[in-house]
mmCIF file of C-alpha atoms in Angstrom:
data_model
loop_
_atom_site.group_PDB
_atom_site.id
_atom_site.type_symbol
_atom_site.label_atom_id
_atom_site.label_comp_id
_atom_site.label_asym_id
_atom_site.label_seq_id
_atom_site.Cartn_x
_atom_site.Cartn_y
_atom_site.Cartn_z
ATOM 1 C CA MET A 1 25.168 -17.135 5.575
ATOM 2 C CA ASP A 2 28.963 -16.864 5.852
ATOM 3 C CA GLU A 3 30.610 -17.940 9.116
ATOM 4 C CA VAL A 4 33.485 -16.283 10.983
ATOM 5 C CA LYS A 5 35.569 -18.381 13.354
ATOM 6 C CA GLY A 6 36.415 -16.864 16.694
ATOM 7 C CA THR A 7 37.259 -17.854 20.252
ATOM 8 C CA GLY A 8 33.572 -18.192 20.992
ATOM 9 C CA GLY A 9 32.918 -20.472 18.012
ATOM 10 C CA SER A 10 31.181 -19.748 14.721
ATOM 11 C CA VAL A 11 29.408 -16.411 14.319
ATOM 12 C CA LYS A 12 27.031 -15.899 11.422
ATOM 13 C CA ARG A 13 27.342 -12.761 9.358
ATOM 14 C CA PRO A 14 25.107 -11.450 6.592
ATOM 15 C CA ASP A 15 25.469 -13.185 3.233
ATOM 16 C CA LYS A 16 27.061 -10.521 1.061
ATOM 17 C CA ARG A 17 25.790 -12.096 -2.140
ATOM 18 C CA ALA A 18 22.196 -12.165 -0.861
ATOM 19 C CA GLU A 19 22.496 -8.561 0.267
ATOM 20 C CA ARG A 20 23.792 -7.479 -3.143
ATOM 21 C CA SER A 21 20.929 -9.333 -4.819
ATOM 22 C CA ARG A 22 18.412 -7.614 -2.561
ATOM 23 C CA ARG A 23 19.838 -4.174 -3.296
ATOM 24 C CA THR A 24 19.878 -4.876 -7.031
ATOM 25 C CA ARG A 25 16.248 -5.988 -6.940
ATOM 26 C CA GLU A 26 15.256 -2.861 -5.012
ATOM 27 C CA LYS A 27 17.058 -0.615 -7.526
ATOM 28 C CA ILE A 28 15.303 -2.259 -10.461
ATOM 29 C CA VAL A 29 11.875 -2.041 -8.807
ATOM 30 C CA ALA A 30 12.384 1.629 -7.904
ATOM 31 C CA ALA A 31 13.532 2.478 -11.425
ATOM 32 C CA ALA A 32 10.615 0.616 -12.986
ATOM 33 C CA ARG A 33 8.096 2.288 -10.689
ATOM 34 C CA ASP A 34 9.381 5.745 -11.607
ATOM 35 C CA LEU A 35 9.220 4.973 -15.333
ATOM 36 C CA PHE A 36 5.813 3.276 -15.234
ATOM 37 C CA VAL A 37 4.307 6.241 -13.372
ATOM 38 C CA ALA A 38 6.014 8.824 -15.583
ATOM 39 C CA GLN A 39 5.324 7.344 -19.005
ATOM 40 C CA GLY A 40 3.067 4.311 -18.609
ATOM 41 C CA TYR A 41 3.511 0.559 -18.689
ATOM 42 C CA GLY A 42 3.140 -0.003 -22.417
ATOM 43 C CA VAL A 43 5.876 2.296 -23.672
ATOM 44 C CA THR A 44 8.418 1.499 -20.962
ATOM 45 C CA SER A 45 11.051 -0.996 -22.093
ATOM 46 C CA LEU A 46 13.138 -3.220 -19.874
ATOM 47 C CA GLN A 47 16.226 -1.627 -21.420
ATOM 48 C CA GLU A 48 15.057 1.753 -20.091
ATOM 49 C CA VAL A 49 14.506 0.219 -16.675
ATOM 50 C CA ALA A 50 17.981 -1.317 -16.727
ATOM 51 C CA ASP A 51 19.597 1.960 -17.775
ATOM 52 C CA ARG A 52 17.835 3.867 -15.007
ATOM 53 C CA ALA A 53 18.730 1.242 -12.403
ATOM 54 C CA GLY A 54 22.336 1.097 -13.574
ATOM 55 C CA VAL A 55 22.303 -2.622 -14.337
ATOM 56 C CA ALA A 56 22.508 -4.781 -17.448
ATOM 57 C CA VAL A 57 19.205 -5.585 -19.112
ATOM 58 C CA GLN A 58 20.105 -9.271 -18.770
ATOM 59 C CA THR A 59 19.993 -8.767 -15.004
ATOM 60 C CA VAL A 60 16.426 -7.491 -15.226
ATOM 61 C CA TYR A 61 15.409 -10.543 -17.238
ATOM 62 C CA PHE A 62 17.230 -12.878 -14.853
ATOM 63 C CA VAL A 63 15.511 -11.458 -11.758
ATOM 64 C CA PHE A 64 11.994 -10.867 -13.104
ATOM 65 C CA ARG A 65 11.828 -12.988 -16.297
ATOM 66 C CA THR A 66 9.248 -10.762 -18.002
ATOM 67 C CA LYS A 67 8.010 -7.197 -17.999
ATOM 68 C CA ARG A 68 4.719 -8.414 -16.549
ATOM 69 C CA GLY A 69 6.603 -10.093 -13.722
ATOM 70 C CA LEU A 70 8.450 -6.869 -12.990
ATOM 71 C CA PHE A 71 5.218 -4.876 -13.068
ATOM 72 C CA LYS A 72 3.553 -7.215 -10.572
ATOM 73 C CA ASP A 73 6.533 -6.899 -8.256
ATOM 74 C CA VAL A 74 6.392 -3.112 -8.556
ATOM 75 C CA VAL A 75 2.706 -3.073 -7.605
ATOM 76 C CA ASP A 76 3.103 -5.555 -4.740
ATOM 77 C CA THR A 77 6.119 -3.734 -3.329
ATOM 78 C CA THR A 78 4.417 -0.359 -3.632
ATOM 79 C CA ILE A 79 1.384 -1.576 -1.702
ATOM 80 C CA ALA A 80 3.442 -3.235 1.024
ATOM 81 C CA GLY A 81 6.110 -0.565 1.296
ATOM 82 C CA ASP A 82 8.817 -3.217 1.205
ATOM 83 C CA GLY A 83 9.666 -6.498 -0.451
ATOM 84 C CA GLU A 84 8.547 -8.726 2.409
ATOM 85 C CA PRO A 85 5.778 -11.230 1.539
ATOM 86 C CA VAL A 86 3.513 -10.183 4.433
ATOM 87 C CA ALA A 87 -0.210 -9.634 3.854
ATOM 88 C CA THR A 88 -1.764 -6.329 4.930
ATOM 89 C CA MET A 89 -3.780 -7.933 7.739
ATOM 90 C CA ASP A 90 -0.568 -9.448 9.115
ATOM 91 C CA ARG A 91 1.310 -6.149 9.049
ATOM 92 C CA ALA A 92 2.291 -4.630 12.384
ATOM 93 C CA TRP A 93 0.394 -1.385 11.765
ATOM 94 C CA PHE A 94 -2.871 -3.207 10.999
ATOM 95 C CA ARG A 95 -2.603 -5.490 14.023
ATOM 96 C CA ALA A 96 -1.746 -2.553 16.279
ATOM 97 C CA ALA A 97 -4.745 -0.576 15.033
ATOM 98 C CA CYS A 98 -7.131 -3.486 15.619
ATOM 99 C CA ALA A 99 -5.687 -3.938 19.115
ATOM 100 C CA GLU A 100 -6.618 -0.382 20.143
ATOM 101 C CA PRO A 101 -9.112 -0.527 23.037
ATOM 102 C CA THR A 102 -11.517 1.999 21.521
ATOM 103 C CA ALA A 103 -13.138 2.436 18.133
ATOM 104 C CA ALA A 104 -11.885 6.018 17.981
ATOM 105 C CA GLY A 105 -8.322 4.921 18.680
ATOM 106 C CA GLN A 106 -8.483 2.135 16.125
ATOM 107 C CA LEU A 107 -9.943 4.456 13.510
ATOM 108 C CA ARG A 108 -7.240 7.052 14.036
ATOM 109 C CA SER A 109 -4.479 4.434 13.694
ATOM 110 C CA HIS A 110 -6.191 2.690 10.793
ATOM 111 C CA VAL A 111 -6.631 5.876 8.767
ATOM 112 C CA ARG A 112 -2.991 6.777 9.401
ATOM 113 C CA GLY A 113 -1.853 3.373 8.129
ATOM 114 C CA VAL A 114 -4.090 3.496 5.064
ATOM 115 C CA ALA A 115 -2.951 7.052 4.320
ATOM 116 C CA ASP A 116 0.653 5.858 4.242
ATOM 117 C CA ILE A 117 -0.291 3.122 1.762
ATOM 118 C CA LEU A 118 -2.345 5.444 -0.436
ATOM 119 C CA GLY A 119 0.484 7.943 -0.617
ATOM 120 C CA ARG A 120 2.558 5.195 -2.235
ATOM 121 C CA VAL A 121 -0.149 3.422 -4.239
ATOM 122 C CA ALA A 122 -2.305 6.221 -5.644
ATOM 123 C CA PRO A 123 0.141 7.278 -8.397
ATOM 124 C CA ILE A 124 0.300 3.751 -9.812
ATOM 125 C CA ILE A 125 -3.460 3.035 -9.797
ATOM 126 C CA PRO A 126 -4.013 4.744 -13.189
ATOM 127 C CA VAL A 127 -1.017 2.818 -14.562
ATOM 128 C CA ILE A 128 -2.597 -0.494 -13.536
ATOM 129 C CA ALA A 129 -5.912 0.478 -15.131
ATOM 130 C CA ALA A 130 -4.265 1.509 -18.405
ATOM 131 C CA ALA A 131 -2.084 -1.610 -18.536
ATOM 132 C CA ALA A 132 -5.023 -3.905 -17.781
ATOM 133 C CA ALA A 133 -7.003 -2.334 -20.615
ATOM 134 C CA THR A 134 -4.432 -3.453 -23.186
ATOM 135 C CA ASP A 135 -2.878 -6.567 -21.635
ATOM 136 C CA PRO A 136 -5.212 -9.488 -20.798
ATOM 137 C CA GLU A 137 -2.638 -11.161 -18.552
ATOM 138 C CA ILE A 138 -2.299 -8.048 -16.414
ATOM 139 C CA ALA A 139 -6.079 -7.674 -16.377
ATOM 140 C CA ALA A 140 -6.298 -11.231 -15.038
ATOM 141 C CA GLN A 141 -3.946 -10.341 -12.175
ATOM 142 C CA TRP A 142 -6.126 -7.415 -11.072
ATOM 143 C CA PRO A 143 -9.645 -8.323 -12.252
ATOM 144 C CA ALA A 144 -12.312 -5.630 -12.167
ATOM 145 C CA ALA A 145 -14.918 -8.239 -11.229
ATOM 146 C CA GLY A 146 -14.892 -10.480 -8.184
ATOM 147 C CA PRO A 147 -13.920 -9.883 -4.558
ATOM 148 C CA ASP A 148 -11.597 -6.938 -3.994
ATOM 149 C CA PRO A 149 -8.771 -7.718 -1.532
ATOM 150 C CA ARG A 150 -9.071 -4.152 -0.257
ATOM 151 C CA TYR A 151 -12.624 -4.869 0.897
ATOM 152 C CA THR A 152 -11.448 -7.989 2.719
ATOM 153 C CA VAL A 153 -8.947 -5.860 4.648
ATOM 154 C CA GLN A 154 -11.509 -3.178 5.461
ATOM 155 C CA HIS A 155 -14.064 -5.754 6.581
ATOM 156 C CA ALA A 156 -11.550 -7.253 9.010
ATOM 157 C CA ALA A 157 -10.902 -3.770 10.398
ATOM 158 C CA ALA A 158 -14.645 -3.101 10.615
ATOM 159 C CA LYS A 159 -15.301 -6.305 12.570
ATOM 160 C CA ALA A 160 -12.729 -5.282 15.165
ATOM 161 C CA LEU A 161 -13.979 -1.701 15.295
ATOM 162 C CA THR A 162 -17.697 -2.438 15.690
ATOM 163 C CA ALA A 163 -17.003 -4.727 18.652
ATOM 164 C CA LYS A 164 -15.622 -1.844 20.723
ATOM 165 C CA PRO A 165 -17.583 0.080 23.361
ATOM 166 C CA ASP A 166 -17.582 3.472 21.650
ATOM 167 C CA ALA A 167 -18.641 2.141 18.241
ATOM 168 C CA ARG A 168 -22.066 3.269 17.087
ATOM 169 C CA PRO A 169 -24.527 0.500 17.981
ATOM 170 C CA ASP A 170 -26.648 1.107 14.883
ATOM 171 C CA VAL A 171 -23.759 0.392 12.477
ATOM 172 C CA ASP A 172 -22.868 -3.248 11.885
ATOM 173 C CA ALA A 173 -19.604 -4.621 10.501
ATOM 174 C CA ASP A 174 -20.856 -4.809 6.914
ATOM 175 C CA ARG A 175 -21.975 -1.179 6.929
ATOM 176 C CA ALA A 176 -18.744 -0.074 8.590
ATOM 177 C CA ALA A 177 -16.720 -2.014 6.019
ATOM 178 C CA ASP A 178 -18.587 -0.289 3.199
ATOM 179 C CA LEU A 179 -17.766 3.112 4.690
ATOM 180 C CA LEU A 180 -14.099 2.263 5.197
ATOM 181 C CA TYR A 181 -13.844 0.754 1.718
ATOM 182 C CA GLY A 182 -15.417 3.764 0.026
ATOM 183 C CA LEU A 183 -13.891 6.654 1.936
ATOM 184 C CA LEU A 184 -10.407 5.129 2.108
ATOM 185 C CA SER A 185 -10.291 4.157 -1.567
ATOM 186 C CA PRO A 186 -7.374 5.214 -3.774
ATOM 187 C CA GLU A 187 -9.862 6.624 -6.276
ATOM 188 C CA LEU A 188 -11.264 9.078 -3.731
ATOM 189 C CA TYR A 189 -7.775 9.876 -2.474
ATOM 190 C CA LEU A 190 -6.732 10.820 -6.011
ATOM 191 C CA ILE A 191 -9.739 13.099 -6.455
ATOM 192 C CA PHE A 192 -8.814 15.115 -3.383
ATOM 193 C CA VAL A 193 -5.004 15.031 -3.467
ATOM 194 C CA ARG A 194 -4.168 14.884 -7.173
ATOM 195 C CA ASP A 195 -7.177 16.558 -8.778
ATOM 196 C CA ARG A 196 -8.191 19.088 -6.113
ATOM 197 C CA GLY A 197 -4.772 19.833 -4.676
ATOM 198 C CA TRP A 198 -5.338 18.783 -1.060
ATOM 199 C CA SER A 199 -2.290 17.838 0.961
ATOM 200 C CA PRO A 200 -2.125 14.191 2.092
ATOM 201 C CA GLU A 201 -2.409 15.425 5.679
ATOM 202 C CA ALA A 202 -5.576 17.362 4.870
ATOM 203 C CA TRP A 203 -7.098 14.308 3.225
ATOM 204 C CA GLU A 204 -6.219 12.186 6.248
ATOM 205 C CA GLU A 205 -7.823 14.714 8.600
ATOM 206 C CA TRP A 206 -10.999 14.798 6.518
ATOM 207 C CA ALA A 207 -11.212 11.012 6.202
ATOM 208 C CA ALA A 208 -10.696 10.480 9.922
ATOM 209 C CA THR A 209 -13.240 13.055 11.056
ATOM 210 C CA THR A 210 -15.809 11.948 8.475
ATOM 211 C CA LEU A 211 -15.485 8.289 9.418
ATOM 212 C CA ALA A 212 -15.523 9.082 13.140
ATOM 213 C CA ALA A 213 -18.872 10.823 12.751
ATOM 214 C CA GLN A 214 -20.253 7.734 11.009
ATOM 215 C CA LEU A 215 -18.718 5.006 13.156
ATOM 216 C CA CYS A 216 -18.023 6.341 16.657
ATOM 217 C CA THR A 217 -20.309 7.603 19.413
ATOM 218 C CA ASP A 218 -17.754 10.206 20.495
ATOM 219 C CA ALA A 219 -17.296 13.576 18.805
ATOM 220 C CA PRO A 220 -15.328 13.548 15.526
ATOM 221 C CA LEU A 221 -11.647 13.118 16.262
ATOM 222 C CA SER A 222 -8.646 15.011 14.975
ATOM 223 C CA THR A 223 -5.538 13.334 13.651
ATOM 224 C CA GLY A 224 -3.474 16.436 14.281
ATOM 225 C CA ARG A 225 -2.072 16.224 10.745
ATOM 226 C CA GLY A 226 -3.685 19.186 9.041
ATOM 227 C CA GLN A 227 -6.907 20.984 8.346
ATOM 228 C CA ALA A 228 -9.135 19.784 5.541
ATOM 229 C CA GLY A 229 -8.516 21.918 2.514
ATOM 230 C CA VAL A 230 -5.968 22.790 -0.093
ATOM 231 C CA SER A 231 -2.350 22.663 0.974
#
């Protein structure tokens, strides 16, 4: 941080170099994401990414080292919504949802948060699958076998939800996690929104009401974000 001297002593101000570096990184990631989604990982060159971001290709190499490194950063940033290294379960939206006093309230907030993530992530899911099919190192980063981090997140949400007074007593945390994991999956989101033409709001409404019927003792809730159906 730079310091400015004044009558009250030293005052810290933002480091201009660090801020420029952050903006450059964001531009490169945004450009790469657009190109990967539009034309795929394999055919996209780092020179194309640099041209789209308005930087020298040497800058891309300096920041990310390799195309695989850039791709991982694109995926991680897309999931998180920003470049901060904060896990999903430590994100403010997830903690706030789990802190809701009722299962219905938690479910409504949780579906809203997941919907925001899926709106960002869903377009890049097919890109990951295609890249993993041809690049063993990328496949190793997102293995098809083994524990899915998404399930870990949904199980944590399910444990909080099933402990609340309006949760269905005949549904345990494992069953609730399975339902959250399946119905809030990017694959199902793509079927409805991309393939069948539903609006994201309509998908969110359907997911919330469907899950409420399965997990809550109260009547199915409404998110107020649209009617299930084609936009």
